[in-house]
Short mmCIF file of C-alpha atoms in Angstrom, two decimals:
data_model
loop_
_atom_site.label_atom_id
_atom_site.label_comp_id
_atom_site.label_asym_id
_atom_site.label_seq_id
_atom_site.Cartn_x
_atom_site.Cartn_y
_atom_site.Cartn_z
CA UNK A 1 -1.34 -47.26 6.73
CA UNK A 2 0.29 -44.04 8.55
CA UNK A 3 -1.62 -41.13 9.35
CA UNK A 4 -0.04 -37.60 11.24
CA UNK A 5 -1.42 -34.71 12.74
CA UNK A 6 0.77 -31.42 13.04
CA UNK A 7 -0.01 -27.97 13.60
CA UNK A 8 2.23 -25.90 10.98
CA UNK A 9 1.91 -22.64 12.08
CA UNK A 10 0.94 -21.14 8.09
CA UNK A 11 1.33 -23.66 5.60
CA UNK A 12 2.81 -20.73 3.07
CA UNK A 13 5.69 -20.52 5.40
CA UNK A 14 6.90 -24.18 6.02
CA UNK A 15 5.21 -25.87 2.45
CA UNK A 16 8.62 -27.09 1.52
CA UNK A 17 9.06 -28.47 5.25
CA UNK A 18 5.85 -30.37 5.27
CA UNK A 19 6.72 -31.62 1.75
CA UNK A 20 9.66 -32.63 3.03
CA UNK A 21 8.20 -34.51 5.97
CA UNK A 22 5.66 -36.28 3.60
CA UNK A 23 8.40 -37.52 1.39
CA UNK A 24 10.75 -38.72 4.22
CA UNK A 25 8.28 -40.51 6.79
CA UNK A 26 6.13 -42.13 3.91
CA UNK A 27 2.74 -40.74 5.94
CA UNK A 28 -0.57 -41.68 3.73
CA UNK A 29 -2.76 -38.85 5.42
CA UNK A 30 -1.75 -35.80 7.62
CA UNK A 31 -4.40 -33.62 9.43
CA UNK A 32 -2.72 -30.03 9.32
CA UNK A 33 -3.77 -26.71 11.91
CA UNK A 34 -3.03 -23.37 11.87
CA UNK A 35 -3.40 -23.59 7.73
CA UNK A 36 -3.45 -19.59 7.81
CA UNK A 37 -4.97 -19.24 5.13
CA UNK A 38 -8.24 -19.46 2.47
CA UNK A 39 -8.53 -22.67 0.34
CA UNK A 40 -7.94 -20.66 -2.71
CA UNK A 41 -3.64 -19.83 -0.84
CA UNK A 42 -3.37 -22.91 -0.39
CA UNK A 43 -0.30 -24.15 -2.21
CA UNK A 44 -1.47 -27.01 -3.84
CA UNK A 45 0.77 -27.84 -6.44
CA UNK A 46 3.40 -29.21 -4.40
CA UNK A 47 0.85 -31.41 -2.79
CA UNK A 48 -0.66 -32.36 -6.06
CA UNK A 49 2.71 -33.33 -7.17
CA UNK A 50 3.47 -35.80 -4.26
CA UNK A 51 0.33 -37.79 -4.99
CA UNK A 52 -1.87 -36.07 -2.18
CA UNK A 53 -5.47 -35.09 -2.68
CA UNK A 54 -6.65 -32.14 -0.65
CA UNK A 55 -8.88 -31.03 2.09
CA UNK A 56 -8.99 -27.23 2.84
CA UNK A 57 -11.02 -25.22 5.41
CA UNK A 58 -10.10 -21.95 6.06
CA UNK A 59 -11.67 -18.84 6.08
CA UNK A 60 -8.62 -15.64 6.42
CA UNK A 61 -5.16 -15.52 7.99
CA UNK A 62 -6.32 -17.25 11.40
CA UNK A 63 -6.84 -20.85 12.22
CA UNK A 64 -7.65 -22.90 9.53
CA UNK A 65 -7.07 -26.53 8.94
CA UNK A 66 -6.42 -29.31 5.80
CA UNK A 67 -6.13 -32.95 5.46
CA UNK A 68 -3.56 -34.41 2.56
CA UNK A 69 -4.55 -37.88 1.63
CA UNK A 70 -2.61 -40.08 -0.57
CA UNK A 71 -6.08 -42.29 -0.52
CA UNK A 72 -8.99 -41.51 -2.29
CA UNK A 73 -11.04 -39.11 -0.33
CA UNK A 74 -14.61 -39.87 -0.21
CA UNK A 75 -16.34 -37.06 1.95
CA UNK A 76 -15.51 -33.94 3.71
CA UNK A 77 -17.24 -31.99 6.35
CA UNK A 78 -16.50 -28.37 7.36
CA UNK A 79 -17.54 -28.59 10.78
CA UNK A 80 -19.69 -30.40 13.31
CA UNK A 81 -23.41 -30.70 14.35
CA UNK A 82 -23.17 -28.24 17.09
CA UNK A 83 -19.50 -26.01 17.02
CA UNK A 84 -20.02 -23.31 18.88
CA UNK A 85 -19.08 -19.54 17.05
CA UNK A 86 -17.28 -17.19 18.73
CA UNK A 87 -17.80 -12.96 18.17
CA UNK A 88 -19.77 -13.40 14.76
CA UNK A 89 -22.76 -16.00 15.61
CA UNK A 90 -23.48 -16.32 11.59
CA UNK A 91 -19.61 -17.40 11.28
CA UNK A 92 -17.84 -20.88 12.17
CA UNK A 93 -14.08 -20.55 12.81
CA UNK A 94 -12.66 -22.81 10.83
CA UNK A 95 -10.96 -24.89 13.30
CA UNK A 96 -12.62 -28.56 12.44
CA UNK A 97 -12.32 -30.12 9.17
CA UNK A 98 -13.43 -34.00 8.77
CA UNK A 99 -12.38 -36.20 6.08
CA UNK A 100 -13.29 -39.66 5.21
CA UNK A 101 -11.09 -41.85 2.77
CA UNK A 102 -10.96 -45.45 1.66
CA UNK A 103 -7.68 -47.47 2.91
CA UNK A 104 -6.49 -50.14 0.60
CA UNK A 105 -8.44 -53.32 1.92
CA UNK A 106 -11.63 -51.09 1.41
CA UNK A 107 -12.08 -50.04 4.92
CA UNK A 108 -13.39 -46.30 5.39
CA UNK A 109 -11.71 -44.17 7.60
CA UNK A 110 -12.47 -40.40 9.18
CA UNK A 111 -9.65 -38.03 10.63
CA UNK A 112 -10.98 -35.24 11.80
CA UNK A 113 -7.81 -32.37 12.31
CA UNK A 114 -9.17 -30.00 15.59
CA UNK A 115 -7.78 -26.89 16.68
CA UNK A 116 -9.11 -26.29 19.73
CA UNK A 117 -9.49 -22.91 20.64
CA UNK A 118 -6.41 -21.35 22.54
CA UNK A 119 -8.84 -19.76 26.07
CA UNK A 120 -6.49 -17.44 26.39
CA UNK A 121 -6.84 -15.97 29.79
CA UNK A 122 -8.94 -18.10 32.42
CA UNK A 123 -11.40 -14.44 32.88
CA UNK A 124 -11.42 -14.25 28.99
CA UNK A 125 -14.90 -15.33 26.84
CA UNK A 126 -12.59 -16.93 24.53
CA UNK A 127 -12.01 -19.75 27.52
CA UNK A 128 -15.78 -20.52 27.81
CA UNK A 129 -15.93 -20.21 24.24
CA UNK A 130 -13.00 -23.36 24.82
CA UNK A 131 -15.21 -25.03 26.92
CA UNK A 132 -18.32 -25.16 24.62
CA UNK A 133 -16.67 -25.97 22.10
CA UNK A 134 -15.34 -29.25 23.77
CA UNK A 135 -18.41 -29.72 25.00
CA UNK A 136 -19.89 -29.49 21.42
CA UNK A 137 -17.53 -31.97 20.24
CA UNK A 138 -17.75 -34.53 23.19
CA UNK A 139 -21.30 -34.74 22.56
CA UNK A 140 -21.28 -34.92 18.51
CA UNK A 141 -18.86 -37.29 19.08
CA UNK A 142 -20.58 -39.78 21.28
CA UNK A 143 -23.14 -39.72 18.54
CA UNK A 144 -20.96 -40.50 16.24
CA UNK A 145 -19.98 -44.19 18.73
CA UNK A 146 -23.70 -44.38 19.45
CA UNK A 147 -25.11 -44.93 15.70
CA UNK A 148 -22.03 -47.08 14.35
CA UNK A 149 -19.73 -49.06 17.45
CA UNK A 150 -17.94 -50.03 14.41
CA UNK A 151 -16.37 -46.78 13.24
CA UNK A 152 -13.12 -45.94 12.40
CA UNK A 153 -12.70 -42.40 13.42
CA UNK A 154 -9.93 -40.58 14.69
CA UNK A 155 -9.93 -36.99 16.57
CA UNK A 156 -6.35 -35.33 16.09
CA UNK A 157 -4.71 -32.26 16.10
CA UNK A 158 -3.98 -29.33 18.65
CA UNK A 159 -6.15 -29.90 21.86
CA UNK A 160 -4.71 -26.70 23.44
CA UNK A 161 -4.80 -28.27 26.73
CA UNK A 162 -2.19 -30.52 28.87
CA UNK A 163 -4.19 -33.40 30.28
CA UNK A 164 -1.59 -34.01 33.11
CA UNK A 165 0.99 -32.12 35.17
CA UNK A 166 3.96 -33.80 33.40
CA UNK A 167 3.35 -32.47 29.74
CA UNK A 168 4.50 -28.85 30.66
CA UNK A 169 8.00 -27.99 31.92
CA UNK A 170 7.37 -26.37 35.09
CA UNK A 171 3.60 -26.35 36.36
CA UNK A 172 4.76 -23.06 38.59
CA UNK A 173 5.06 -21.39 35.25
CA UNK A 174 1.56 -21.87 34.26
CA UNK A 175 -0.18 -20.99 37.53
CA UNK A 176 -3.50 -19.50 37.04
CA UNK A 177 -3.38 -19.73 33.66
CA UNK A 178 -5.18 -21.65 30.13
CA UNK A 179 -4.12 -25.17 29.05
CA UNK A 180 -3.75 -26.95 32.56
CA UNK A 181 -6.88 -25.63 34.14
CA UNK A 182 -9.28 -28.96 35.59
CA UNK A 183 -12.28 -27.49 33.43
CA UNK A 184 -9.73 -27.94 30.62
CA UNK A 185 -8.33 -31.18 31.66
CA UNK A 186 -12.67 -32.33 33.00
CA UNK A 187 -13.16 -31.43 29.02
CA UNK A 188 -10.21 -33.40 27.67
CA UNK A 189 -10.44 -36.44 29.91
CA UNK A 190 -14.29 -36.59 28.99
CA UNK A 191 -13.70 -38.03 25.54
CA UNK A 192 -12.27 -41.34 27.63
CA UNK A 193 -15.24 -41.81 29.50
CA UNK A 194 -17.31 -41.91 25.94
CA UNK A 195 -15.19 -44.71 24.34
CA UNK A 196 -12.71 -42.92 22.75
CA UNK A 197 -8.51 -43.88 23.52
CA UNK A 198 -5.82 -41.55 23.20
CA UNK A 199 -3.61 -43.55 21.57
CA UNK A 200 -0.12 -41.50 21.69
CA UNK A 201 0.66 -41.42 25.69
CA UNK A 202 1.28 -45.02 26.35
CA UNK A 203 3.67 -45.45 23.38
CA UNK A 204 5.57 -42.22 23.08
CA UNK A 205 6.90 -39.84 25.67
CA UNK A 206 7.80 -35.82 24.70
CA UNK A 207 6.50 -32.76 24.32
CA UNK A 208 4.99 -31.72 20.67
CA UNK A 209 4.91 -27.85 21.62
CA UNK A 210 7.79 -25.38 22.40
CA UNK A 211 7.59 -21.72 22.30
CA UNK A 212 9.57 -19.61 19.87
CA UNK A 213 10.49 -17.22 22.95
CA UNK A 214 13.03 -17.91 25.37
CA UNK A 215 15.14 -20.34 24.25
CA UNK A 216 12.33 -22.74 24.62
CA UNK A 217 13.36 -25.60 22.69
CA UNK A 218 16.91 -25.47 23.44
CA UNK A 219 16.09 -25.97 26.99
CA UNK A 220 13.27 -28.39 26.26
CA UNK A 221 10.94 -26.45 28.16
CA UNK A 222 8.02 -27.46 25.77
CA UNK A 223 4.24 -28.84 26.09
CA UNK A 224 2.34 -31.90 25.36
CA UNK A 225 -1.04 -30.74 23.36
CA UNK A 226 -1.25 -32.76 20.36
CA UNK A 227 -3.40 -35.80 20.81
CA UNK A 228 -5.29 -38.89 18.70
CA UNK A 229 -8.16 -40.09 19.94
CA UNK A 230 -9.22 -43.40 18.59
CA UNK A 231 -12.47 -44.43 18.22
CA UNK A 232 -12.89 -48.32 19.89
CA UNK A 233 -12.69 -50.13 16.33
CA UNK A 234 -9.62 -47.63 14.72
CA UNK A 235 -7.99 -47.95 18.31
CA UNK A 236 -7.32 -51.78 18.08
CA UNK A 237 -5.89 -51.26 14.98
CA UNK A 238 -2.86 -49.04 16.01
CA UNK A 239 0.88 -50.52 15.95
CA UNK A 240 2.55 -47.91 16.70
CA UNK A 241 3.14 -44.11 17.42
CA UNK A 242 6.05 -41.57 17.10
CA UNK A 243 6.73 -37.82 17.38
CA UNK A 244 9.25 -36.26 14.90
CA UNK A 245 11.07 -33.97 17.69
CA UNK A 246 13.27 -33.21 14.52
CA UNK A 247 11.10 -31.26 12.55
CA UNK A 248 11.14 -28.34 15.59
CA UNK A 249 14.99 -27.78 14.61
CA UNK A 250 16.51 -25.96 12.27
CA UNK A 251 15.29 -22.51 9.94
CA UNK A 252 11.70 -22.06 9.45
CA UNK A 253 10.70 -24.30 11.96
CA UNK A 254 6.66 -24.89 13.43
CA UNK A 255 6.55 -24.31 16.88
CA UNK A 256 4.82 -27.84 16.96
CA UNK A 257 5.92 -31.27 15.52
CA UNK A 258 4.01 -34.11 14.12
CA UNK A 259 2.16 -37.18 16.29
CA UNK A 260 2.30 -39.82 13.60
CA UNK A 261 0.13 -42.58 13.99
CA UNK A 262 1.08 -46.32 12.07
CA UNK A 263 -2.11 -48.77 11.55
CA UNK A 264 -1.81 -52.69 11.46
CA UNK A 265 -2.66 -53.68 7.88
#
């Protein structure tokens, strides 16, 4: 089985890209962020037409995420026990969508696809708001590992955060501001001490993140913020990661690329 997380940047825009992507690299589910849209925009069809059932949370033109599963889905869940809000308290951004499906050999498997809030500016509410909501998910999380050791889960998506000096281009750049601060990095690296394994860094090196300004990708001047963390029991069953640096060329391009994630049968 192959699974892939990738932030699209408006599904509306690059549909025929991710299509594309599904057809080419054979993935069985991909956890999608940055949907930009409400379930009822979502362009199904072409989904639908590949063989992929759908998952879709979002809730206007921000955020929003989606989960396409060639395998039968069996439950979603729009959020998790405890996600902070942010400006409206009787309103969830939709930025965490989980979806359990059955593989082939009957095992049941949950991807949730994350998109961490962005923090903006270190002084900013939206950076505590960041914070929490790691927080929130560290702890719902360790829940999760408490009541069932046996669990297959996986955490992907757009962590908005660059665990180590080395996934940005120039750490002078980024002085005094979001995505390498150490509450950001104490918040990311917390998941580890839980159970979970990011399972990308040891078997791929590159960035998954270059800017549209500045020649950014051209010059390679990009960041590493797309992660998978594994749950103990889905963690010993990876074989193998990749990043499709390809998908950031060319017209109509995401400013991301997918983490794909192969399984041992």
């Amino acid at each position: 089985m192959r699974f892939a997380t990738w932030n699209v940047n408006s599904i509306r825009t690059r549909v025929d890209r991710v299509i594309a992507f599904l057809d080419r690299s054979g993935v069985d589910v991909l956890a999608m962020q940055e949907i930009k849209c409400k379930p009822e925009q979502f362009p199904t069809e072409p989904f639908e037409a590949a063989g992929y059932h759908l998952a879709v949370h979002g809730l206007d033109q921000w955020n929003g995420v989606a989960v396409a599963s060639r395998l039968p889905i069996l439950r979603v869940e729009d959020h998790f026990a405890g996600q902070p809000t942010f400006g409206d308290p009787e309103t969830l951004e939709a930025r965490a969508l989980g979806v359990t499906f059955r593989q082939a050999d009957g095992a049941e498997t949950t991807i949730w696809s994350l998109y961490v809030p962005n923090g903006r500016e270190l002084d900013h509410p939206h950076y505590a708001y960041k914070l929490a909501w790691l927080s929130a998910l560290r702890a719902e999380g360790a829940r999760w590992l408490a009541a069932d050791p046996s669990a297959r889960i996986a955490l992907v998506g757009d962590w908005n955060v660059a665990p180590f000096d080395e996934d940005v281009w120039d750490m002078a750049a980024f002085e005094g501001k979001t995505h390498v601060s150490e509450p950001e990095r104490r918040a990311f690296f917390a998941f580890a001490e839980d159970g979970w394994e990011e399972v990308s860094r040891e078997r791929v090196t590159n960035y998954t993140y270059w800017d549209y300004q500045k020649l950014r990708f051209p010059r390679n001047e990009g960041m590493r913020i797309d992660f998978v963390y594994a749950s103990p029991a889905l963690a010993g069953a990876v074989s193998g990661v990749g990043i499709d640096r390809d998908e950031r060329k060319g017209k109509g391009a995401s400013d991301h690329v997918p983490l794909i994630v192969e399984l041992a049968d």
